Amino acid sequence: MNAYVYGYGPEGKERLIVVDLGVTFPDMDSTPGVDLIMADLSWLEENVDRIEAIFITHAHEDHIGALPHWWPRLRKPVYARKFTAKIGTMKLEEAGHPSDTVTVVEPRPQVIEAGPFKVQFVPLSHSIPESSALVIDTPAGRIVHTGDFKLDGNPVVGEPFDPLLWHEIAHEGQGVKVLVCDSTNVFSPQPGRSEATLAEPLRDFIAAQKGMVVATTFASNVARLKTLAEAGRAAGRSICLLGRAMKKMVAAAEETGVLTGMPGTIPAEAAVEVPRDNLLLLVTGSQGERRAATAQLSRGKYLGLEMKEGDTFLFSSRVIPGNERGVIRIINNFSEMGVDVVDDQGGLYHVSGHANRPDLEAVHDLLRPKILIPMHGEHRHLRKHAKIGTAKGIASEVATNGTMVDLTGDRPKVVEYIETGRSYLDGSALIGAMDGVVRDRIRMALNGLVLITVIIDEDEQPLGEPWVELMGLPSRGRTGADLTQQIEEELTDFLERASVKMIASDDKLDEGMRRIARQVAMEEIGKKPEVVVVVSRLVAD
Amino acid sequence: MNAYVYGYGPEGKERLIVVDLGVTFPDMDSTPGVDLIMADLSWLEENVDRIEAIFITHAHEDHIGALPHWWPRLRKPVYARKFTAKIGTMKLEEAGHPSDTVTVVEPRPQVIEAGPFKVQFVPLSHSIPESSALVIDTPAGRIVHTGDFKLDGNPVVGEPFDPLLWHEIAHEGQGVKVLVCDSTNVFSPQPGRSEATLAEPLRDFIAAQKGMVVATTFASNVARLKTLAEAGRAAGRSICLLGRAMKKMVAAAEETGVLTGMPGTIPAEAAVEVPRDNLLLLVTGSQGERRAATAQLSRGKYLGLEMKEGDTFLFSSRVIPGNERGVIRIINNFSEMGVDVVDDQGGLYHVSGHANRPDLEAVHDLLRPKILIPMHGEHRHLRKHAKIGTAKGIASEVATNGTMVDLTGDRPKVVEYIETGRSYLDGSALIGAMDGVVRDRIRMALNGLVLITVIIDEDEQPLGEPWVELMGLPSRGRTGADLTQQIEEELTDFLERASVKMIASDDKLDEGMRRIARQVAMEEIGKKPEVVVVVSRLVAD
């Protein structure tokens, strides 16, 4: 959920630009029921008058996904290259915002002026078209913000890495003062491999298969989709794209002209009629997402298409840590169908979109920054990257979420910690991570819920007996008696013995009944549930 | 959650033995709030009179963990070797069952007679002491049930693999009819490595560290603990065990005589006083378990001990798929403390306890069974193992949960599917996976809960207004108005307009109010919550 802010000007009055507005994805462990997780940008909202513009480096969700949710609160100019702008515009339109919100920019030499900042987009490769570094010139010096990148001399789609261009950027004026740099693959010791190296292995692989072949990769990796489609076509197979996100990405890439020469595809309705050994499906869901095409196919028929014994499923992808369970479930489903599953095979059928350690070092050496701020990655990645920088004599600093770093001196200097956090998109509501909403959901899921209602009449006497409902709790425990009834009986006893003063007090009544419900549950089922008590009081007319 | 049953006798009246009674662990995705997951053994309960005995191959939770929960329902003799019996007895005692429940047996040549079965325990190595295969002789032939195993000529603790013994087993009488065989590492193409190969790398590694060293592995891997402790001692460090499970395992292993020569350890209170560069902590929690010592240390002080910049944390273990998130969280916490984290380094500091593919093939070749039933592993592992067996001319069959296979012929023949499933230990209650308890918890966690109470008087008129409480839901949405109030107002409207007939019907009232609450929530927060409606009716005296 990337969101970077650069500022220039007198302290506390710096003019600001924002780079990327991303999301991350919820999980059942910590964020059940949540739709999206974003950085809490309250500080930006409070300082909205100081913001000049928003720049989006590329169209991956963790860089652009928060745009439709936070743009309405910031309402500042948004700049991106054409494919990225197309995706951003689609997202904003879906959320009901104007279709002219995002300004399309050309790469360097075009310069966008935003207050004291002069910003250029410079092409770098990644696993999505048009990923760009930003060269940000300020009166205090030049910053290179890499975004997500790899060094690829032949990325299949988009511009190859251009060392001469970067040499120029490194040597103009005072050179590069600050490198803010991707760290995702800092633990990968080998130089990264080009997207183009996959063409031959994938062609050979698909040519060797007998039944239907189904391959998955990230929907936005249109270079990979092209390579896969060409490999399928070379084997005489018809190509069918499955999954809304994938069709959207390919369409956007073709419409903006970044993808050309993609073999033609057929719709699912037509694919059903093609002999299975002449068919290649390219499908969404490489991370095991439950509703994506891969998961659907692993559960049975999807849009009339079905995998069978003798078919092959290829993961032209790697599992992002945390997604293993979903992916393994799918592989076992396919195993039960008799489908052979093939994964990246140590790089034969997949390459990463991020620069590995030697590539990162090449960038350090090429740009010779005075300061290195590692970004993109977990703390362990940032720390490792900073250590590498420091070892080379580059002043390096790990800046965690909320850290404000002064970059004007020779060394980075942490000057402030902004209060940050997470905001959740929950249904259509934007809530704070600390609002307690998700905490209550987790508690109900872990502990179950006892609901108690009781009516107190005009004379402060219980009217009838308390009523108990259980949600997410076993109906019987140790003694085998009905738990609902047991709690009701204990509550009735309690009310009979309760003083008028106790019954007159909502708080005391609530506390007393809650305690009893938890006690009975603990004895019977060894669990202390959440309890909600509703006391209804009749008032004399 | 292993549980295997062998039967011999006339159809439907076979005498039965049970091999292993294991658990698996819950997760928030599918089993929130659950304590343990076990096979649903209702079929065994229904056929309890036919059961002769229960055999436990080794003391890992997935083989022994269900013993204290299911034994009371079966109450049959339990057989295990001494260390396994010790662990089983501790579990049964904790649950209040007799301490003489488990009978300690010696390995082959001792034979346990159980109805038509003659059973021998035969030592094999694994990542816990005394893991044993069972050689099960029946009038229809010999079965070898491997349990979890590897082939280790020098396992540090316990008996080395003895090929002569196994040669003998393979050539006695009619030889081996059926091999029921571990499949966990069938996808590992290299021969497995001995536990003993870790001694030197671990000694060198610990000797090279400056600050405190903390290492984690499975609590029950006492061979590894011994190797680590010896490496620490060689580097002049005091050894301290942290974590209840680890202390219990080491004590049980020493008490039963399976572990000897373990360097002496000091308690945490003493460790606090030892200079950190002379200290090695061996701790629980290699899989990221939130309450284990590793996680505690990653969050700060634990029993007075604390990790600092310059210290080193070693995972002498591998992450079991599905546990990545918890482990990564811990590594990043350590990174923030400045602690260097080292993992298995591709096998330098960890070896697996399971036989790899070449070792499995060696076992096939050594035992030359007529039939192979792969076990232990996911479907993809079983399928792969069966393919390997089939390719060698061994009649192989993947038997999924509940499959009853006739092993008397030349080929395995599936004859019946027993209805099986999962049972959950939830607090102290044993519930069925299909009881709906966990489903309700998941729904509350995903959707939040609206609670509606309304009182209807003797004249079928609402008394006062309906009362609404929200649990796990945002308090405000699209319009910014209070969601509770909005729902209450709509419900009041509804009740005012409702016919007497509607109000007189609990079902109709429930349905109508539920629909309104969900509608209002959908409009305001884009979510359809769970709804509980409690209608209290006053009755005329």
JSON list of N, CA and C in Angstrom, two decimals, chain A residues 154-193:
[
{"chain": "A", "resi": 154, "resn": "ASN", "atom": "N", "xyz": [15.42, -6.72, -22.83]},
{"chain": "A", "resi": 154, "resn": "ASN", "atom": "CA", "xyz": [14.46, -7.20, -23.81]},
{"chain": "A", "resi": 154, "resn": "ASN", "atom": "C", "xyz": [13.18, -7.63, -23.10]},
{"chain": "A", "resi": 155, "resn": "PRO", "atom": "N", "xyz": [12.39, -6.65, -22.71]},
{"chain": "A", "resi": 155, "resn": "PRO", "atom": "CA", "xyz": [11.24, -6.94, -21.84]},
{"chain": "A", "resi": 155, "resn": "PRO", "atom": "C", "xyz": [9.99, -7.42, -22.59]},
{"chain": "A", "resi": 156, "resn": "VAL", "atom": "N", "xyz": [10.09, -7.71, -23.89]},
{"chain": "A", "resi": 156, "resn": "VAL", "atom": "CA", "xyz": [8.99, -8.21, -24.71]},
{"chain": "A", "resi": 156, "resn": "VAL", "atom": "C", "xyz": [7.95, -7.13, -24.98]},
{"chain": "A", "resi": 157, "resn": "VAL", "atom": "N", "xyz": [7.47, -6.46, -23.92]},
{"chain": "A", "resi": 157, "resn": "VAL", "atom": "CA", "xyz": [6.56, -5.33, -24.08]},
{"chain": "A", "resi": 157, "resn": "VAL", "atom": "C", "xyz": [7.21, -4.12, -23.43]},
{"chain": "A", "resi": 158, "resn": "GLY", "atom": "N", "xyz": [7.20, -2.98, -24.11]},
{"chain": "A", "resi": 158, "resn": "GLY", "atom": "CA", "xyz": [7.74, -1.76, -23.50]},
{"chain": "A", "resi": 158, "resn": "GLY", "atom": "C", "xyz": [9.22, -1.57, -23.78]},
{"chain": "A", "resi": 159, "resn": "GLU", "atom": "N", "xyz": [9.77, -0.48, -23.24]},
{"chain": "A", "resi": 159, "resn": "GLU", "atom": "CA", "xyz": [11.13, -0.07, -23.56]},
{"chain": "A", "resi": 159, "resn": "GLU", "atom": "C", "xyz": [12.17, -0.90, -22.82]},
{"chain": "A", "resi": 160, "resn": "PRO", "atom": "N", "xyz": [13.23, -1.31, -23.52]},
{"chain": "A", "resi": 160, "resn": "PRO", "atom": "CA", "xyz": [14.34, -1.98, -22.82]},
{"chain": "A", "resi": 160, "resn": "PRO", "atom": "C", "xyz": [15.07, -1.00, -21.91]},
{"chain": "A", "resi": 161, "resn": "PHE", "atom": "N", "xyz": [15.78, -1.53, -20.93]},
{"chain": "A", "resi": 161, "resn": "PHE", "atom": "CA", "xyz": [16.60, -0.71, -20.05]},
{"chain": "A", "resi": 161, "resn": "PHE", "atom": "C", "xyz": [17.65, 0.01, -20.88]},
{"chain": "A", "resi": 162, "resn": "ASP", "atom": "N", "xyz": [17.81, 1.32, -20.64]},
{"chain": "A", "resi": 162, "resn": "ASP", "atom": "CA", "xyz": [18.68, 2.15, -21.47]},
{"chain": "A", "resi": 162, "resn": "ASP", "atom": "C", "xyz": [19.79, 2.75, -20.60]},
{"chain": "A", "resi": 163, "resn": "PRO", "atom": "N", "xyz": [20.94, 2.07, -20.53]},
{"chain": "A", "resi": 163, "resn": "PRO", "atom": "CA", "xyz": [22.00, 2.54, -19.63]},
{"chain": "A", "resi": 163, "resn": "PRO", "atom": "C", "xyz": [22.53, 3.92, -20.00]},
{"chain": "A", "resi": 164, "resn": "LEU", "atom": "N", "xyz": [22.49, 4.27, -21.29]},
{"chain": "A", "resi": 164, "resn": "LEU", "atom": "CA", "xyz": [23.00, 5.59, -21.68]},
{"chain": "A", "resi": 164, "resn": "LEU", "atom": "C", "xyz": [22.12, 6.71, -21.14]},
{"chain": "A", "resi": 165, "resn": "LEU", "atom": "N", "xyz": [20.81, 6.47, -21.23]},
{"chain": "A", "resi": 165, "resn": "LEU", "atom": "CA", "xyz": [19.86, 7.45, -20.70]},
{"chain": "A", "resi": 165, "resn": "LEU", "atom": "C", "xyz": [20.11, 7.66, -19.21]},
{"chain": "A", "resi": 166, "resn": "TRP", "atom": "N", "xyz": [20.30, 6.57, -18.48]},
{"chain": "A", "resi": 166, "resn": "TRP", "atom": "CA", "xyz": [20.51, 6.67, -17.04]},
{"chain": "A", "resi": 166, "resn": "TRP", "atom": "C", "xyz": [21.87, 7.29, -16.71]},
{"chain": "A", "resi": 167, "resn": "HIS", "atom": "N", "xyz": [22.83, 7.06, -17.58]},
{"chain": "A", "resi": 167, "resn": "HIS", "atom": "CA", "xyz": [24.14, 7.68, -17.40]},
{"chain": "A", "resi": 167, "resn": "HIS", "atom": "C", "xyz": [24.01, 9.20, -17.48]},
{"chain": "A", "resi": 168, "resn": "GLU", "atom": "N", "xyz": [23.20, 9.62, -18.45]},
{"chain": "A", "resi": 168, "resn": "GLU", "atom": "CA", "xyz": [22.91, 11.04, -18.65]},
{"chain": "A", "resi": 168, "resn": "GLU", "atom": "C", "xyz": [22.23, 11.62, -17.39]},
{"chain": "A", "resi": 169, "resn": "ILE", "atom": "N", "xyz": [21.23, 10.89, -16.89]},
{"chain": "A", "resi": 169, "resn": "ILE", "atom": "CA", "xyz": [20.50, 11.35, -15.70]},
{"chain": "A", "resi": 169, "resn": "ILE", "atom": "C", "xyz": [21.44, 11.47, -14.50]},
{"chain": "A", "resi": 170, "resn": "ALA", "atom": "N", "xyz": [22.40, 10.55, -14.44]},
{"chain": "A", "resi": 170, "resn": "ALA", "atom": "CA", "xyz": [23.34, 10.55, -13.32]},
{"chain": "A", "resi": 170, "resn": "ALA", "atom": "C", "xyz": [24.35, 11.69, -13.40]},
{"chain": "A", "resi": 171, "resn": "HIS", "atom": "N", "xyz": [24.56, 12.19, -14.61]},
{"chain": "A", "resi": 171, "resn": "HIS", "atom": "CA", "xyz": [25.64, 13.17, -14.78]},
{"chain": "A", "resi": 171, "resn": "HIS", "atom": "C", "xyz": [25.18, 14.58, -15.09]},
{"chain": "A", "resi": 172, "resn": "GLU", "atom": "N", "xyz": [23.89, 14.78, -15.23]},
{"chain": "A", "resi": 172, "resn": "GLU", "atom": "CA", "xyz": [23.38, 16.13, -15.44]},
{"chain": "A", "resi": 172, "resn": "GLU", "atom": "C", "xyz": [23.56, 16.94, -14.16]},
{"chain": "A", "resi": 173, "resn": "GLY", "atom": "N", "xyz": [23.88, 18.21, -14.29]},
{"chain": "A", "resi": 173, "resn": "GLY", "atom": "CA", "xyz": [23.94, 19.11, -13.13]},
{"chain": "A", "resi": 173, "resn": "GLY", "atom": "C", "xyz": [24.79, 18.55, -12.01]},
{"chain": "A", "resi": 174, "resn": "GLN", "atom": "N", "xyz": [24.20, 18.52, -10.83]},
{"chain": "A", "resi": 174, "resn": "GLN", "atom": "CA", "xyz": [24.92, 18.02, -9.66]},
{"chain": "A", "resi": 174, "resn": "GLN", "atom": "C", "xyz": [24.84, 16.50, -9.53]},
{"chain": "A", "resi": 175, "resn": "GLY", "atom": "N", "xyz": [24.22, 15.85, -10.50]},
{"chain": "A", "resi": 175, "resn": "GLY", "atom": "CA", "xyz": [24.03, 14.40, -10.40]},
{"chain": "A", "resi": 175, "resn": "GLY", "atom": "C", "xyz": [22.88, 14.06, -9.46]},
{"chain": "A", "resi": 176, "resn": "VAL", "atom": "N", "xyz": [22.85, 12.81, -9.04]},
{"chain": "A", "resi": 176, "resn": "VAL", "atom": "CA", "xyz": [21.74, 12.34, -8.22]},
{"chain": "A", "resi": 176, "resn": "VAL", "atom": "C", "xyz": [22.08, 12.48, -6.74]},
{"chain": "A", "resi": 177, "resn": "LYS", "atom": "N", "xyz": [21.25, 13.23, -6.05]},
{"chain": "A", "resi": 177, "resn": "LYS", "atom": "CA", "xyz": [21.48, 13.38, -4.61]},
{"chain": "A", "resi": 177, "resn": "LYS", "atom": "C", "xyz": [20.91, 12.21, -3.83]},
{"chain": "A", "resi": 178, "resn": "VAL", "atom": "N", "xyz": [19.69, 11.84, -4.15]},
{"chain": "A", "resi": 178, "resn": "VAL", "atom": "CA", "xyz": [19.01, 10.79, -3.38]},
{"chain": "A", "resi": 178, "resn": "VAL", "atom": "C", "xyz": [18.45, 9.72, -4.31]},
{"chain": "A", "resi": 179, "resn": "LEU", "atom": "N", "xyz": [18.74, 8.47, -3.97]},
{"chain": "A", "resi": 179, "resn": "LEU", "atom": "CA", "xyz": [18.12, 7.34, -4.67]},
{"chain": "A", "resi": 179, "resn": "LEU", "atom": "C", "xyz": [17.12, 6.69, -3.71]},
{"chain": "A", "resi": 180, "resn": "VAL", "atom": "N", "xyz": [15.87, 6.70, -4.10]},
{"chain": "A", "resi": 180, "resn": "VAL", "atom": "CA", "xyz": [14.83, 6.01, -3.32]},
{"chain": "A", "resi": 180, "resn": "VAL", "atom": "C", "xyz": [14.49, 4.77, -4.14]},
{"chain": "A", "resi": 181, "resn": "CYS", "atom": "N", "xyz": [14.83, 3.59, -3.61]},
{"chain": "A", "resi": 181, "resn": "CYS", "atom": "CA", "xyz": [15.03, 2.44, -4.49]},
{"chain": "A", "resi": 181, "resn": "CYS", "atom": "C", "xyz": [14.31, 1.17, -4.04]},
{"chain": "A", "resi": 182, "resn": "ASP", "atom": "N", "xyz": [13.63, 0.53, -4.97]},
{"chain": "A", "resi": 182, "resn": "ASP", "atom": "CA", "xyz": [13.01, -0.80, -4.81]},
{"chain": "A", "resi": 182, "resn": "ASP", "atom": "C", "xyz": [13.97, -1.75, -4.08]},
{"chain": "A", "resi": 183, "resn": "SER", "atom": "N", "xyz": [13.45, -2.53, -3.14]},
{"chain": "A", "resi": 183, "resn": "SER", "atom": "CA", "xyz": [14.28, -3.47, -2.37]},
{"chain": "A", "resi": 183, "resn": "SER", "atom": "C", "xyz": [13.74, -4.90, -2.38]},
{"chain": "A", "resi": 184, "resn": "THR", "atom": "N", "xyz": [12.67, -5.12, -3.11]},
{"chain": "A", "resi": 184, "resn": "THR", "atom": "CA", "xyz": [11.92, -6.39, -3.03]},
{"chain": "A", "resi": 184, "resn": "THR", "atom": "C", "xyz": [12.81, -7.62, -3.15]},
{"chain": "A", "resi": 185, "resn": "ASN", "atom": "N", "xyz": [13.73, -7.62, -4.13]},
{"chain": "A", "resi": 185, "resn": "ASN", "atom": "CA", "xyz": [14.54, -8.81, -4.39]},
{"chain": "A", "resi": 185, "resn": "ASN", "atom": "C", "xyz": [15.97, -8.70, -3.85]},
{"chain": "A", "resi": 186, "resn": "VAL", "atom": "N", "xyz": [16.16, -7.89, -2.82]},
{"chain": "A", "resi": 186, "resn": "VAL", "atom": "CA", "xyz": [17.53, -7.68, -2.32]},
{"chain": "A", "resi": 186, "resn": "VAL", "atom": "C", "xyz": [18.16, -8.98, -1.81]},
{"chain": "A", "resi": 187, "resn": "PHE", "atom": "N", "xyz": [17.34, -9.95, -1.47]},
{"chain": "A", "resi": 187, "resn": "PHE", "atom": "CA", "xyz": [17.89, -11.23, -0.99]},
{"chain": "A", "resi": 187, "resn": "PHE", "atom": "C", "xyz": [18.16, -12.22, -2.12]},
{"chain": "A", "resi": 188, "resn": "SER", "atom": "N", "xyz": [17.90, -11.83, -3.38]},
{"chain": "A", "resi": 188, "resn": "SER", "atom": "CA", "xyz": [18.17, -12.73, -4.50]},
{"chain": "A", "resi": 188, "resn": "SER", "atom": "C", "xyz": [19.58, -12.45, -5.03]},
{"chain": "A", "resi": 189, "resn": "PRO", "atom": "N", "xyz": [20.48, -13.41, -4.86]},
{"chain": "A", "resi": 189, "resn": "PRO", "atom": "CA", "xyz": [21.90, -13.14, -5.12]},
{"chain": "A", "resi": 189, "resn": "PRO", "atom": "C", "xyz": [22.31, -13.14, -6.60]},
{"chain": "A", "resi": 190, "resn": "GLN", "atom": "N", "xyz": [21.52, -13.76, -7.47]},
{"chain": "A", "resi": 190, "resn": "GLN", "atom": "CA", "xyz": [21.90, -13.83, -8.89]},
{"chain": "A", "resi": 190, "resn": "GLN", "atom": "C", "xyz": [21.35, -12.63, -9.66]},
{"chain": "A", "resi": 191, "resn": "PRO", "atom": "N", "xyz": [22.02, -12.21, -10.73]},
{"chain": "A", "resi": 191, "resn": "PRO", "atom": "CA", "xyz": [21.45, -11.16, -11.57]},
{"chain": "A", "resi": 191, "resn": "PRO", "atom": "C", "xyz": [20.09, -11.61, -12.11]},
{"chain": "A", "resi": 192, "resn": "GLY", "atom": "N", "xyz": [19.16, -10.67, -12.25]},
{"chain": "A", "resi": 192, "resn": "GLY", "atom": "CA", "xyz": [17.83, -11.01, -12.75]},
{"chain": "A", "resi": 192, "resn": "GLY", "atom": "C", "xyz": [17.87, -11.41, -14.22]},
{"chain": "A", "resi": 193, "resn": "ARG", "atom": "N", "xyz": [16.85, -12.17, -14.63]},
{"chain": "A", "resi": 193, "resn": "ARG", "atom": "CA", "xyz": [16.81, -12.63, -16.03]},
{"chain": "A", "resi": 193, "resn": "ARG", "atom": "C", "xyz": [15.73, -11.90, -16.80]}
]
